[in-house]
Amino acid sequence: MELAELYRDCRTYRRFTQEPVPAALVRGLVDVARQRSCGRNGQVLRYVSVTTPENVKAMQPLLHWAAALPKEIGTPREGEQPTAFVVVAKPKDANPIISNIDLGIALDAMAITAWQQGVGSAILAAVDRAKIAALLGLPEGLEVNVVLALGHPSHKSTLVPAEEEKPLAYYVDEKRDYYVPKLSLEAVLTEK
Ligand SMILES: Cc1cc2nc3c(=O)[nH]c(=O)nc-3n(C[C@H](O)[C@H](O)[C@H](O)COP(=O)(O)O)c2cc1C
């Protein structure tokens, strides 16, 4: 598949079949991320792969889904939840600008690599960081930053053109399939 097409369909997925995502696949995602560019080649990010059923279950209540939707619509129910996670952590004293860029690069690399293998993802910043750190026994000095939720999607998500004066918030239809308004190329690009 063309890279542009892969990116187009690599959306945020919030409901999943319960087919497990193997630990080896998650390991492969982190292996890609660790080789990507990072500020000063500092390599400050650390990753926790969460794939055991008990830890995957314990993670679920520590995540907050789809702020734009009512909870009963946007939050995955039991039987729809992600089946693996990558928790990304960084040192508490990391340079915030550099490490946040590193984080974005790493998350995108993992999301697209997963998607190429049919595994969907959601980047989650609304997470209970202290509780996740305690659950996973994160070493002192590191803090949880973002969680990449993973699984085989059980819903569709489609890009639609953003309409002028209308909110950019995503929405769902009666099947809880997602629609994600995106601004046009003309709206975001200036060519000189
Ligand atoms: C930095 C970042 C943080 C996000 N945090 C959350 C989150 O906590 N919960 C959630 O359900 N979605 C979260 N999302 C997913 C966004 O809502 C989603 O990317 C956006 O609605 C656009 O949809 P798309 O990814 O399909 O383009 C996050 C995405 C990014 C990039």
XYZ file of C-alpha atoms and ligand atoms in Angstrom:
223
model
C 0.000 0.000 0.000
C 1.170 3.529 -0.763
C 2.463 5.358 2.306
C -0.043 8.221 1.797
C -2.915 5.722 1.762
C -1.555 3.984 4.847
C -1.463 7.331 6.674
C -4.973 8.251 5.483
C -6.436 5.138 7.049
C -4.222 5.163 10.148
C -6.849 6.860 12.261
C -7.582 6.866 15.962
C -9.422 3.640 16.776
C -11.323 3.337 20.033
C -13.015 -0.078 19.810
C -11.366 -3.383 19.041
C -12.024 -7.085 18.504
C -10.541 -9.087 21.338
C -7.971 -10.822 19.105
C -4.730 -10.365 21.060
C -1.857 -8.231 19.794
C 1.248 -10.406 20.285
C 4.018 -9.170 22.567
C 6.468 -9.750 19.695
C 4.543 -7.289 17.499
C 4.603 -4.655 20.240
C 8.311 -5.274 20.725
C 8.772 -4.639 16.985
C 7.006 -1.276 17.290
C 9.354 -0.139 20.029
C 12.297 -1.388 18.008
C 11.224 0.938 15.174
C 10.628 3.865 17.540
C 14.004 3.580 19.244
C 15.764 3.997 15.893
C 13.921 7.172 14.865
C 15.342 10.676 15.033
C 15.456 12.406 18.388
C 16.799 15.699 19.675
C 20.563 15.633 20.250
C 20.303 11.855 19.758
C 19.522 11.914 23.459
C 17.206 8.833 23.400
C 15.468 9.822 26.612
C 12.213 7.951 25.986
C 11.474 4.645 27.688
C 8.727 2.229 26.732
C 6.687 -0.328 28.641
C 4.937 -2.962 26.538
C 1.753 -4.115 28.258
C 0.356 -7.353 26.847
C -0.392 -9.727 29.731
C -4.167 -10.130 30.255
C -4.013 -9.000 33.888
C -2.025 -5.840 33.166
C -4.102 -5.028 30.055
C -7.246 -5.320 32.210
C -5.766 -3.190 34.986
C -4.893 -0.418 32.494
C -8.463 0.033 31.206
C -9.899 2.206 34.017
C -6.825 4.462 33.901
C -7.593 5.774 30.389
C -9.980 8.528 29.312
C -11.546 8.324 25.899
C -13.089 10.653 23.337
C -13.588 13.914 25.222
C -15.799 15.154 22.358
C -18.409 12.437 22.920
C -20.646 11.309 25.778
C -18.843 8.673 27.862
C -21.296 5.890 26.971
C -20.560 6.455 23.258
C -16.827 7.175 23.226
C -15.485 4.889 25.944
C -14.912 1.304 24.820
C -17.099 -1.164 26.694
C -15.965 -4.515 28.017
C -15.347 -6.714 24.973
C -14.331 -3.662 22.888
C -11.261 -2.523 24.792
C -7.677 -2.367 23.488
C -5.713 -5.593 23.862
C -2.208 -4.154 24.287
C -0.498 -0.895 25.157
C 2.798 0.877 24.833
C 3.292 3.240 27.749
C 5.826 5.909 26.892
C 7.767 7.487 29.737
C 10.485 10.095 29.974
C 12.776 11.469 32.675
C 11.111 14.038 34.917
C 13.910 16.489 34.097
C 13.842 15.966 30.303
C 13.880 19.101 28.130
C 10.133 19.510 27.474
C 10.368 20.884 23.929
C 12.857 18.347 22.633
C 11.330 15.383 24.419
C 7.795 16.245 23.281
C 8.975 16.301 19.674
C 10.772 12.984 20.258
C 7.540 11.647 21.679
C 5.495 12.667 18.642
C 7.976 11.079 16.259
C 8.056 7.849 18.272
C 4.264 7.622 18.588
C 3.702 8.214 14.905
C 6.338 5.636 13.965
C 4.709 3.029 16.203
C 1.174 3.835 15.041
C 1.988 3.558 11.339
C 4.119 0.430 11.799
C 1.267 -1.197 13.719
C -1.271 -0.149 11.098
C 0.824 -1.651 8.320
C 0.286 -4.952 10.159
C -3.470 -4.392 10.563
C -3.250 -3.216 14.161
C -5.059 0.014 14.968
C -4.118 2.433 17.691
C -5.109 5.438 19.755
C -2.705 7.958 21.205
C -3.971 8.745 24.700
C -2.748 11.747 26.667
C -5.718 11.772 29.065
C -4.432 9.016 31.314
C -3.973 8.564 35.056
C -0.192 8.897 35.002
C 0.600 8.236 38.655
C -1.630 5.149 38.786
C -0.116 3.744 35.589
C 3.392 4.346 36.935
C 2.476 2.503 40.140
C 0.821 -0.383 38.278
C 3.846 -0.917 36.055
C 6.456 -0.242 38.732
C 8.070 2.592 36.789
C 11.482 3.537 38.230
C 11.797 6.778 40.242
C 12.889 9.608 37.985
C 10.710 8.520 35.066
C 7.187 9.794 34.449
C 4.447 8.362 32.284
C 3.740 10.637 29.363
C 1.434 9.061 26.793
C -0.173 5.679 26.193
C -0.511 4.082 22.761
C -3.531 1.767 22.900
C -3.457 -1.083 20.380
C -5.868 -3.618 18.936
C -7.670 -4.865 15.851
C -10.287 -2.181 15.116
C -13.957 -3.123 15.197
C -15.243 0.193 13.840
C -14.611 2.409 10.869
C -13.224 5.909 10.917
C -13.513 8.159 7.885
C -11.996 11.526 7.096
C -14.482 14.146 5.958
C -13.834 17.696 4.761
C -14.140 20.226 7.578
C -16.967 22.652 6.927
C -16.488 26.380 7.333
C -17.651 27.726 10.703
C -18.432 24.186 11.897
C -16.607 22.550 14.813
C -13.657 20.289 14.057
C -14.758 17.764 16.646
C -15.134 14.182 15.471
C -18.557 12.579 15.609
C -20.145 9.149 15.239
C -23.141 7.687 13.419
C -25.693 5.240 14.827
C -23.189 2.373 14.466
C -20.616 4.404 16.430
C -18.417 4.629 13.327
C -16.288 7.761 13.479
C -16.108 10.743 11.142
C -13.123 13.042 11.491
C -13.285 16.505 9.855
C -9.969 17.671 8.419
C -9.139 21.098 7.064
C -8.353 21.262 3.350
C -4.811 21.511 2.033
C -5.597 25.087 0.927
C -6.631 25.994 4.455
C -3.379 24.859 6.019
C -0.765 25.419 3.304
C 0.699 28.660 1.986
C 2.875 28.306 -1.107
C 5.260 31.159 -1.900
C -1.403 14.189 21.490
C -2.702 13.447 21.358
C -3.431 13.154 22.493
C -4.637 12.445 22.400
N -5.299 12.065 23.544
C -6.456 11.351 23.437
C -7.115 10.873 24.602
O -6.664 11.071 25.729
N -8.260 10.167 24.443
C -8.775 9.876 23.201
O -9.809 9.212 23.113
N -8.155 10.310 22.073
C -7.016 11.029 22.164
N -6.361 11.435 21.029
C -6.923 11.124 19.713
C -7.484 12.400 19.035
O -8.746 12.695 19.577
C -7.564 12.128 17.526
O -6.244 12.049 17.029
C -8.318 13.244 16.798
O -9.664 13.260 17.177
C -8.242 13.099 15.292
O -8.623 11.807 14.896
P -7.651 10.975 13.977
O -6.493 10.540 14.850
O -8.429 9.809 13.479
O -7.184 11.904 12.905
C -5.140 12.086 21.115
C -4.383 12.373 19.984
C -3.164 13.020 20.092
C -2.346 13.262 18.844
